[in-house]
XYZ file of C-alpha atoms in Angstrom:
681
model
C 24.030 -57.953 49.185
C 24.831 -58.823 52.825
C 25.244 -55.651 55.630
C 29.016 -54.976 55.267
C 31.022 -55.553 58.763
C 31.636 -53.065 61.260
C 35.353 -52.622 60.472
C 34.664 -51.631 56.641
C 32.300 -48.755 57.582
C 33.996 -45.152 57.615
C 32.874 -41.870 58.052
C 34.302 -39.715 55.077
C 35.020 -35.877 56.399
C 35.625 -32.926 53.858
C 37.163 -29.755 55.687
C 39.802 -27.842 53.927
C 40.222 -25.580 57.017
C 41.575 -28.169 58.479
C 40.665 -27.724 62.363
C 36.974 -28.797 61.728
C 38.207 -32.050 59.998
C 40.337 -33.028 62.941
C 37.672 -32.609 65.561
C 35.112 -34.208 63.807
C 37.351 -37.343 63.141
C 38.820 -37.459 66.651
C 34.990 -37.100 67.821
C 34.277 -40.095 65.607
C 37.099 -42.484 66.605
C 36.711 -41.797 69.856
C 33.050 -42.856 69.954
C 34.680 -46.186 68.124
C 33.871 -44.929 64.353
C 36.513 -45.180 61.634
C 37.066 -41.887 59.989
C 38.700 -40.813 56.727
C 39.795 -37.245 55.845
C 39.183 -36.347 52.256
C 41.149 -32.740 51.780
C 39.215 -31.566 48.426
C 35.762 -32.362 46.958
C 37.284 -34.326 44.332
C 39.209 -36.677 46.642
C 35.949 -37.316 48.533
C 33.872 -38.292 45.722
C 36.851 -40.545 44.415
C 36.680 -42.224 48.214
C 32.946 -42.615 48.199
C 31.578 -46.228 47.971
C 29.181 -48.373 49.087
C 31.433 -49.150 52.479
C 30.992 -45.465 53.218
C 28.694 -44.785 56.186
C 27.930 -41.228 55.803
C 30.015 -37.773 54.588
C 30.568 -34.773 56.807
C 31.550 -31.569 55.104
C 31.479 -28.008 56.177
C 29.579 -25.400 54.557
C 32.437 -23.217 53.568
C 33.838 -26.393 51.922
C 30.651 -26.238 49.309
C 30.796 -22.455 48.387
C 32.115 -21.752 45.068
C 33.040 -25.213 44.425
C 31.980 -27.525 41.226
C 29.297 -29.716 42.646
C 28.381 -31.730 39.847
C 31.172 -34.479 40.407
C 29.307 -35.236 43.925
C 25.820 -34.407 42.348
C 26.464 -37.319 39.829
C 27.540 -39.740 42.159
C 24.834 -39.176 44.480
C 21.975 -39.813 41.501
C 24.007 -43.043 40.120
C 23.728 -44.690 43.582
C 21.906 -47.824 43.494
C 18.053 -47.622 44.480
C 18.628 -48.653 48.020
C 21.340 -46.428 48.896
C 20.613 -42.897 50.419
C 24.166 -41.705 51.358
C 23.901 -39.699 54.654
C 25.379 -36.123 54.583
C 26.337 -34.028 57.860
C 26.818 -30.471 57.151
C 28.542 -28.505 60.060
C 27.213 -24.786 59.314
C 27.452 -21.315 61.656
C 24.349 -20.492 60.792
C 21.654 -23.778 61.841
C 20.064 -25.273 58.900
C 16.675 -23.481 58.717
C 15.891 -21.434 55.585
C 15.104 -18.411 57.597
C 18.700 -18.278 59.159
C 20.762 -20.026 56.309
C 19.157 -19.674 53.033
C 21.605 -21.753 51.603
C 20.663 -24.688 53.478
C 17.587 -25.012 51.177
C 20.101 -25.468 48.222
C 22.009 -27.990 49.977
C 19.263 -29.969 51.088
C 18.085 -29.938 47.615
C 21.321 -30.943 45.983
C 22.471 -33.630 48.408
C 19.004 -34.957 49.496
C 19.540 -36.567 52.864
C 21.183 -34.089 54.849
C 21.405 -33.294 58.622
C 22.788 -29.997 59.682
C 25.173 -29.140 62.911
C 25.550 -25.731 64.159
C 28.912 -24.768 64.956
C 30.121 -24.501 67.597
C 28.405 -27.551 68.612
C 28.847 -29.998 71.976
C 30.652 -33.327 71.008
C 27.721 -35.480 72.327
C 25.253 -33.515 69.652
C 27.761 -34.630 66.817
C 28.719 -37.839 68.094
C 24.759 -38.359 68.432
C 24.166 -37.504 64.657
C 26.605 -39.360 63.635
C 25.130 -42.351 65.084
C 22.177 -41.723 63.960
C 23.773 -41.599 60.515
C 25.313 -44.675 60.806
C 22.104 -46.679 61.902
C 20.189 -44.969 59.065
C 22.822 -46.446 56.448
C 22.996 -50.170 58.320
C 19.143 -49.985 57.759
C 19.893 -49.287 53.796
C 22.014 -52.408 54.024
C 19.805 -54.452 55.655
C 16.637 -53.603 53.370
C 18.858 -53.962 50.023
C 19.848 -57.370 51.736
C 16.007 -58.207 52.112
C 15.147 -56.985 48.573
C 17.589 -59.029 47.071
C 16.339 -62.036 48.868
C 12.849 -61.521 48.167
C 14.225 -60.838 44.349
C 15.846 -64.003 44.363
C 12.908 -65.924 45.848
C 10.754 -64.544 42.837
C 13.395 -65.532 40.484
C 13.031 -69.340 41.791
C 9.296 -69.407 41.952
C 9.670 -67.999 38.051
C 12.064 -70.822 37.445
C 9.807 -73.329 39.000
C 7.217 -72.535 36.986
C 8.938 -72.956 33.892
C 10.662 -75.825 35.014
C 7.052 -77.264 35.425
C 5.399 -75.855 32.465
C 3.330 -74.052 34.737
C 1.075 -71.016 33.473
C 0.058 -68.262 36.222
C -3.177 -66.535 35.815
C -5.800 -64.219 37.924
C -9.208 -63.465 37.760
C -10.629 -59.971 38.909
C -14.311 -61.849 40.146
C -15.502 -58.138 40.379
C -14.927 -57.174 36.504
C -14.037 -60.926 35.174
C -10.800 -59.602 34.171
C -8.640 -61.933 33.368
C -4.383 -62.016 33.548
C -2.699 -64.835 32.215
C 1.086 -65.198 31.539
C 2.278 -66.665 28.124
C 2.735 -69.875 29.108
C -0.552 -69.882 30.429
C -2.091 -68.812 27.127
C 0.192 -71.492 25.165
C -1.896 -74.093 27.344
C -4.917 -73.125 25.521
C -3.389 -73.109 22.173
C -2.841 -69.243 21.937
C 0.534 -67.476 21.095
C 2.172 -65.121 23.792
C 1.008 -62.066 21.900
C -2.517 -63.159 21.788
C -5.016 -61.243 23.777
C -6.967 -63.880 26.017
C -9.984 -62.666 27.849
C -12.323 -64.586 30.248
C -14.863 -64.972 27.353
C -11.808 -66.517 25.044
C -11.325 -68.955 28.325
C -14.672 -69.845 28.472
C -15.419 -70.472 24.722
C -12.262 -72.893 24.716
C -13.441 -75.361 27.242
C -15.187 -78.204 25.750
C -18.888 -77.960 25.961
C -19.277 -80.833 27.843
C -16.802 -79.883 30.466
C -18.440 -76.071 30.868
C -20.831 -76.806 33.653
C -18.118 -78.775 35.440
C -16.032 -75.513 35.316
C -18.616 -72.766 36.375
C -19.906 -74.931 39.048
C -16.231 -75.245 40.379
C -15.911 -71.355 40.329
C -19.228 -71.223 42.225
C -18.357 -73.717 45.092
C -14.985 -72.064 45.555
C -16.681 -68.323 46.056
C -19.108 -70.109 48.661
C -16.922 -72.208 50.602
C -13.712 -70.325 50.092
C -12.080 -73.819 49.032
C -9.133 -74.381 46.829
C -10.220 -74.470 43.299
C -9.189 -77.328 41.393
C -10.106 -78.847 37.988
C -9.154 -80.851 35.116
C -11.104 -80.276 31.851
C -10.704 -80.798 27.775
C -10.207 -77.679 26.092
C -10.685 -76.468 22.478
C -7.913 -74.757 20.176
C -8.610 -72.639 17.584
C -7.511 -75.333 14.845
C -10.475 -77.541 16.568
C -7.860 -80.035 18.190
C -8.594 -81.245 21.809
C -6.581 -80.762 24.397
C -6.430 -80.913 28.162
C -5.658 -78.468 31.155
C -5.387 -78.699 34.600
C -6.558 -75.541 36.580
C -5.612 -74.646 40.401
C -6.206 -71.589 42.259
C -7.217 -69.655 45.932
C -9.369 -67.541 46.682
C -8.658 -64.196 47.878
C -10.791 -61.727 49.777
C -10.697 -58.235 51.205
C -10.938 -57.145 54.898
C -14.592 -57.730 55.224
C -14.812 -61.093 53.331
C -15.824 -60.330 50.479
C -14.089 -62.809 47.476
C -11.904 -60.394 45.532
C -10.138 -62.417 43.113
C -8.660 -66.155 41.929
C -4.949 -66.351 41.912
C -3.737 -69.907 40.465
C -1.730 -72.068 37.753
C -2.665 -73.927 34.824
C -0.923 -76.984 33.332
C -1.014 -78.761 30.227
C -2.470 -82.341 30.862
C -3.385 -83.002 27.197
C -0.661 -85.997 27.629
C -2.128 -87.382 30.544
C -5.635 -87.551 28.776
C -4.204 -89.524 26.258
C -2.450 -91.920 28.132
C -5.833 -92.451 30.381
C -7.543 -93.069 27.278
C -4.842 -95.598 25.825
C -3.644 -97.162 28.826
C -6.159 -97.500 31.756
C -3.934 -99.640 33.737
C -1.399 -96.675 34.481
C -4.040 -94.246 36.479
C -2.439 -94.850 39.858
C 0.883 -93.495 38.638
C -0.111 -90.631 36.784
C -2.261 -89.733 39.682
C 0.731 -90.125 41.743
C 2.522 -87.841 39.583
C -0.293 -85.181 39.764
C -0.017 -85.446 43.494
C 3.621 -84.676 43.482
C 3.356 -81.681 41.113
C 0.391 -80.788 43.210
C 2.792 -80.782 46.517
C 5.684 -79.040 44.748
C 2.801 -76.338 43.732
C 1.916 -75.428 47.066
C 5.544 -75.437 48.516
C 6.271 -73.108 45.758
C 3.022 -70.899 46.786
C 3.767 -71.398 50.634
C 7.323 -69.920 50.345
C 6.459 -66.958 47.941
C 3.598 -65.655 50.333
C 5.845 -66.196 53.293
C 8.708 -63.570 51.693
C 5.718 -61.426 51.112
C 4.749 -61.294 54.216
C 7.975 -60.663 55.893
C 9.054 -57.962 53.361
C 5.462 -55.842 54.213
C 6.265 -56.285 57.811
C 9.605 -54.936 57.627
C 8.269 -51.811 55.555
C 5.605 -51.170 57.675
C 8.005 -51.133 60.893
C 10.445 -49.048 58.990
C 7.468 -46.392 58.372
C 6.191 -46.748 62.042
C 9.999 -45.780 63.136
C 10.344 -43.094 60.678
C 6.784 -41.692 61.669
C 7.746 -41.633 65.637
C 11.083 -40.338 65.170
C 9.623 -37.186 63.120
C 6.904 -37.013 65.316
C 9.073 -37.177 68.558
C 11.337 -34.199 67.005
C 8.406 -32.128 66.055
C 6.438 -32.596 69.227
C 9.694 -31.564 71.543
C 10.210 -28.273 69.627
C 6.553 -27.258 69.563
C 6.411 -27.910 73.261
C 9.299 -26.341 73.975
C 8.569 -23.368 71.971
C 4.856 -23.441 73.232
C 6.594 -23.438 77.333
C 8.349 -19.912 76.362
C 4.864 -18.710 74.914
C 3.350 -19.906 78.218
C 5.730 -18.132 80.132
C 4.892 -14.729 78.788
C 1.376 -15.289 78.949
C 1.166 -16.657 82.478
C 3.563 -13.840 83.907
C 1.191 -11.108 82.292
C -1.856 -12.895 83.720
C -0.366 -12.654 87.327
C 0.630 -9.343 87.013
C -2.658 -7.981 85.613
C -4.550 -9.704 88.029
C -3.012 -7.280 90.796
C -4.019 -4.462 89.122
C -7.762 -5.715 88.708
C -8.170 -6.272 92.371
C -11.400 -5.551 93.699
C -13.120 -6.126 89.903
C -15.054 -9.836 90.542
C -15.874 -10.251 86.744
C -12.108 -9.209 85.932
C -10.300 -11.441 88.316
C -13.186 -14.385 87.657
C -11.887 -14.050 83.548
C -8.135 -13.854 84.497
C -8.415 -16.758 86.818
C -9.951 -18.660 84.153
C -7.212 -17.662 81.369
C -4.660 -18.659 84.331
C -6.046 -21.968 84.491
C -6.075 -22.774 80.934
C -2.580 -21.546 80.396
C -1.356 -23.980 83.422
C -3.386 -26.918 81.519
C -1.272 -25.893 78.586
C 2.030 -26.340 80.951
C 0.912 -29.562 82.146
C 0.414 -30.637 78.627
C 4.058 -29.349 76.849
C 5.208 -31.676 80.057
C 3.345 -34.512 78.517
C 4.651 -33.686 74.693
C 8.172 -33.168 76.235
C 7.883 -36.820 77.562
C 6.812 -37.963 74.393
C 9.371 -36.648 72.340
C 12.024 -37.902 75.327
C 12.970 -34.751 75.291
C 13.379 -34.827 79.381
C 14.403 -37.419 81.748
C 12.455 -39.039 84.507
C 11.972 -36.601 87.547
C 11.550 -39.277 90.227
C 10.600 -37.956 93.768
C 7.649 -39.104 96.247
C 4.647 -38.906 94.425
C 0.802 -39.130 95.963
C -0.445 -41.918 93.694
C -3.939 -41.848 95.071
C -4.463 -37.727 94.632
C -2.459 -38.197 91.229
C -5.311 -40.845 89.920
C -8.324 -38.531 91.789
C -7.306 -35.485 89.840
C -7.145 -37.561 86.418
C -10.594 -38.713 86.919
C -12.134 -35.885 85.071
C -9.572 -36.214 82.370
C -9.518 -39.715 81.857
C -13.469 -39.663 81.566
C -13.042 -37.128 78.464
C -10.486 -39.454 77.072
C -12.481 -42.521 76.912
C -15.829 -40.927 75.964
C -19.247 -40.988 77.338
C -19.954 -44.682 76.168
C -17.370 -45.648 79.111
C -17.795 -45.331 82.821
C -14.738 -45.236 84.898
C -14.773 -46.793 88.526
C -11.735 -45.424 90.848
C -10.941 -47.746 93.859
C -8.478 -45.588 96.179
C -7.827 -46.748 100.104
C -7.567 -43.637 102.455
C -3.810 -44.600 103.813
C -1.422 -45.265 100.806
C 2.429 -44.326 101.103
C 3.950 -42.286 98.210
C 5.635 -44.073 95.238
C 9.157 -43.269 94.009
C 8.017 -41.988 90.315
C 7.883 -39.073 87.862
C 4.202 -37.945 88.261
C 4.091 -36.739 84.309
C 5.396 -40.284 83.287
C 2.721 -42.251 85.554
C -0.246 -40.010 84.282
C 0.649 -40.590 80.489
C 1.115 -44.168 81.743
C -2.125 -44.534 83.076
C -3.713 -42.528 80.182
C -2.419 -44.895 77.656
C -3.719 -47.806 79.603
C -7.256 -46.204 80.008
C -7.306 -45.421 76.101
C -6.332 -49.149 75.191
C -9.152 -50.343 77.677
C -11.223 -48.360 75.632
C -10.608 -49.502 72.424
C -11.063 -52.902 73.638
C -14.694 -52.536 74.519
C -16.055 -50.945 71.113
C -19.578 -51.376 72.517
C -18.931 -49.538 75.563
C -18.083 -50.633 79.183
C -16.446 -50.197 82.490
C -12.746 -49.206 82.941
C -11.930 -49.838 86.828
C -8.789 -47.893 88.382
C -7.653 -49.698 91.577
C -4.961 -48.722 93.938
C -3.271 -51.102 96.725
C -0.101 -51.543 98.350
C 1.836 -55.205 97.736
C 4.685 -56.885 99.210
C 7.447 -58.858 96.965
C 9.020 -61.271 99.175
C 11.660 -62.661 97.550
C 13.702 -61.975 94.389
C 12.147 -62.677 91.129
C 13.173 -62.469 87.297
C 11.516 -58.975 86.982
C 10.901 -57.463 90.251
C 13.330 -57.135 93.284
C 11.916 -57.613 97.106
C 10.126 -54.452 98.619
C 7.215 -52.751 98.989
C 5.079 -51.635 95.912
C 1.869 -49.891 95.192
C -0.166 -51.640 92.396
C -1.960 -49.129 89.776
C -4.516 -51.556 87.891
C -6.746 -50.535 85.008
C -9.414 -53.443 84.243
C -11.515 -53.508 81.586
C -14.325 -55.651 80.273
C -13.204 -55.942 76.897
C -12.568 -58.769 74.091
C -9.488 -60.012 76.113
C -6.158 -61.597 74.079
C -5.240 -64.971 73.809
C -1.771 -66.231 74.926
C 0.059 -65.596 71.536
C -1.279 -61.879 71.505
C -0.674 -61.686 75.009
C 3.080 -63.081 74.566
C 3.848 -60.116 72.411
C 1.880 -57.043 73.590
C 4.571 -54.977 74.880
C 6.519 -55.497 71.846
C 7.057 -52.289 70.420
C 4.856 -51.359 67.238
C 2.933 -54.439 67.888
C -0.814 -53.432 67.757
C -4.019 -55.402 67.375
C -5.591 -52.299 65.896
C -6.610 -51.583 62.191
C -3.871 -49.845 60.037
C -3.224 -46.207 60.654
C -5.073 -46.461 64.204
C -2.165 -47.098 66.675
C 0.962 -46.926 66.814
C 1.852 -50.498 68.896
C 4.129 -47.866 71.118
C 1.463 -47.200 74.040
C 2.149 -50.392 76.028
C 5.714 -50.584 75.276
C 6.210 -47.240 76.485
C 4.156 -48.107 79.979
C 6.621 -51.211 80.087
C 9.935 -49.017 79.610
C 8.452 -46.553 82.158
C 7.949 -49.376 84.554
C 11.674 -50.805 84.193
C 13.172 -47.552 84.480
C 11.228 -46.965 88.015
C 12.461 -50.244 88.977
C 9.322 -52.019 88.594
C 7.303 -53.469 85.900
C 4.104 -53.917 84.094
C 2.022 -57.408 84.283
C -0.651 -57.842 81.898
C -3.257 -60.597 82.509
C -5.775 -61.383 79.595
C -8.040 -64.141 78.464
C -10.755 -64.319 75.026
C -13.933 -62.900 76.219
C -12.859 -62.188 79.795
C -11.087 -58.877 79.544
C -7.755 -57.452 80.642
C -5.854 -56.566 83.633
C -2.631 -54.342 83.564
C -1.015 -53.963 86.669
C 1.759 -51.469 86.885
C 4.103 -52.103 90.115
C 5.741 -48.873 91.486
C 8.255 -48.885 94.336
C 7.184 -47.180 97.342
C 9.210 -43.687 97.993
C 11.753 -43.835 100.581
C 12.582 -40.370 100.501
C 11.047 -37.821 102.991
C 8.213 -35.726 101.369
C 8.852 -32.017 101.063
C 5.392 -30.959 100.632
C 4.933 -28.959 104.007
C 8.148 -27.424 103.710
C 7.292 -25.923 99.965
C 4.014 -25.306 101.583
C 5.508 -23.145 104.561
C 8.442 -21.336 102.018
C 5.706 -20.607 99.425
C 3.488 -18.968 102.063
C 6.522 -17.017 103.816
C 7.709 -13.672 102.598
C 8.381 -12.896 99.111
C 11.411 -10.292 99.750
C 12.853 -10.690 103.112
C 16.373 -9.925 101.706
C 15.492 -6.522 100.335
C 15.276 -5.196 96.668
C 18.250 -6.732 94.765
C 20.022 -5.482 91.382
C 19.312 -8.679 88.662
C 20.465 -9.483 85.443
C 18.053 -11.084 83.214
C 19.044 -12.440 80.148
C 16.713 -14.032 77.359
C 17.011 -13.771 73.384
C 12.883 -13.505 73.504
C 12.371 -9.964 74.054
C 8.194 -10.926 75.046
C 9.549 -13.199 77.781
C 12.280 -11.105 79.026
C 9.916 -8.152 79.427
C 7.258 -10.606 81.381
C 10.138 -11.593 83.378
C 11.444 -8.278 84.212
C 8.020 -7.157 85.257
C 7.434 -9.779 87.578
C 11.124 -9.180 89.155
C 10.161 -5.718 89.409
C 6.628 -6.255 90.936
C 8.818 -7.863 93.580
C 10.575 -4.562 94.190
C 14.142 -5.540 92.455
C 16.102 -3.486 90.081
C 16.162 -5.292 86.702
C 19.077 -5.132 83.826
C 17.853 -6.477 80.775
C 19.922 -8.557 78.020
C 19.016 -10.356 75.131
C 22.399 -12.750 74.322
C 25.064 -13.804 76.309
C 27.692 -11.661 74.570
C 25.658 -8.586 75.826
C 25.416 -9.972 79.555
C 28.894 -10.403 79.425
C 29.538 -7.015 78.383
C 27.312 -5.241 80.880
C 29.784 -7.560 83.475
C 33.284 -6.605 82.063
C 31.751 -3.046 81.871
C 32.180 -2.915 85.348
C 28.429 -3.764 86.429
C 27.753 -5.495 89.390
C 24.520 -7.834 89.924
C 23.241 -9.605 92.816
C 21.721 -12.340 90.477
C 22.075 -13.595 87.321
C 18.984 -14.852 85.889
C 19.457 -16.698 82.199
C 17.543 -18.578 79.568
C 19.167 -21.625 78.158
C 18.755 -21.906 74.599
C 20.037 -18.704 72.950
C 21.749 -18.237 69.716
C 25.601 -17.785 70.042
C 26.010 -18.890 73.277
C 24.031 -21.008 75.489
C 22.870 -20.131 79.112
C 25.331 -22.941 80.212
C 28.666 -21.293 78.586
C 27.088 -17.708 79.916
C 27.033 -19.216 83.376
C 30.302 -20.658 83.281
C 31.786 -17.567 81.804
C 30.339 -15.290 84.757
C 31.348 -17.652 87.300
C 34.649 -17.261 86.028
C 34.101 -13.335 86.242
C 31.939 -13.374 89.384
C 32.736 -16.641 91.148
C 30.028 -15.839 94.268
C 27.531 -15.016 91.609
C 23.892 -16.659 92.319
C 22.896 -17.827 89.045
C 19.214 -19.201 87.955
C 19.164 -21.089 84.612
C 15.461 -21.220 83.091
C 14.495 -23.442 80.458
C 11.464 -24.427 78.678
C 13.190 -28.240 78.531
C 12.784 -30.134 82.056
C 16.259 -31.301 81.425
C 19.408 -29.571 79.870
C 20.799 -32.134 76.982
C 23.062 -35.111 78.023
C 26.904 -34.081 78.596
C 25.363 -30.256 79.951
C 26.581 -30.060 83.574
C 26.681 -27.011 85.640
C 25.952 -26.379 89.294
C 23.509 -23.451 89.117
C 19.676 -23.356 90.082
C 17.158 -24.872 87.747
C 13.833 -22.783 87.222
C 11.542 -24.345 84.327
C 9.371 -22.590 82.118
C 6.681 -21.598 82.662
C 7.163 -20.234 85.972
C 4.931 -18.002 88.391
C 5.679 -15.017 90.083
C 5.597 -17.084 93.272
C 7.559 -19.942 92.244
C 10.161 -17.337 91.219
C 10.168 -15.122 94.307
C 10.596 -18.647 96.337
C 13.516 -19.201 93.876
C 14.977 -15.528 94.870
C 14.396 -16.409 98.636
C 16.654 -19.796 98.443
C 19.291 -17.709 96.638
C 19.208 -14.584 97.976
């Protein structure tokens, strides 16, 4: 079945309360998607068909109703179909907060939960993801039907040509034959036919020639082709022609012979009776052979195409799941590091003079700070943050990463770094460049399984004129050069394609170079690969020179200045995590400020509505019921001049959230907190 046209695809919406259905329909139409509202569950089931891309339902609509018609429809879907359901819930989709979610997931199968109130961008994103998933199902169905049609054509060709198919396992001598093949050796379709039966069925005068042909194919890999006489159980003599190819495993060891057989009894009789027809008979055999090879080539090509499509689908699903899991874990780990770093800083002050305790605390702080750096890389991998482009000292970044790179590539690989003394800063995201350099180094290591040297060079270059991939201007080249196996022209051309990998199955995602290539494009630069077989590979990352003024000296002056020149202030601290709130409150109190804690946006607004006055509001972003952005807008409505700091474990807010407040990424130190207060107060 070919994919259905865009205009015929629609999303079904079932929301008996009315408002949610209208909102969802409006959002879908605004996003260019067709929406259809079903007022009852029965009406929704009636409207379900293969043209439905997904169904949107409220959690309330599924309570106390008979789900059996819907379940019956789901169970009778075609094998390729897995209709996505989007459930609008007020309690999230997790089993801890919403036990009913587990039941809905089990009943409906392919379910995504959107917690209300939801942001339009979130809902549209989920709807588009469901649409893309549905279209992939249609495409997979079309491919499967095409493959089935190919198999039917091959089977028809075999039957039309009276060709029998067979397969011989070389390890066990297990022989698998088609009914036509068994008929060629005088057996009925119901009879068993083993390899020993085959040997006994060959004419004694031809047996040695047959075994020699098998041995030659196994030793040289040449195609197996032989014609010999057969003796049927009734004693009559017939002729059979056998053709096959040798299949090997990944180590090159022969594992099986796969081929076809044909009854050539009439041909042998004709050769005996009329030798002058030999040329004609040879021509017919040659034509039949060409047809067989073409049919075999077609089926191999179709099988290969199907395997590639399935492998790409598995990679995409795996990377999507890993990205979602990684982003959530990194965000939660950022929050935990917030409490660890804050408490360690305060403890360090209380053990001043105790050298051993100070050394231990400093070690713990360094470990926590490395963890914070790691979470930034994880968030970048999960695409949960945008690029933080600014002036970056690329020479310092490469030098600081030298130890990390050496640990990553192992002791068999040597790292050489060539950094000039003076190099202008580049316009880039430091964390993303670190991740790109690490990817390039790991790829270079994998290209040298027997060890070698990876050389990392930095140099300034000028692009004088416009090219296809690069604007004119000044650039800094980050080069990673290996002494590995190198790539031929065909491999080099595909190297940056997503999911393309030269590594063994399961040892690479095929995303490393494509991620570096994508980063280069985002930075208005480029990734240039140069390689040849046996001569290693050079990867050059071209990054534009920064035109922004460096703020390092200003930051140093600000960090070294007094931390509390404005005097004690009354600060409202809002965070749903009690551990983090307590740690942040202790840091603020240690700076000399009065701190009032609240654990939700609603509680914070109650304090403001009750007449409490504050000099500053510090709030977390991700909180149940009311986000920090929503709290900031509500607080600004009540207190227009109130300074607000928005703290979050994500480096950037979700797309569509725009608010003019100061940002403080978690985990933050007391010095960073004091610096932020100094700027605002």
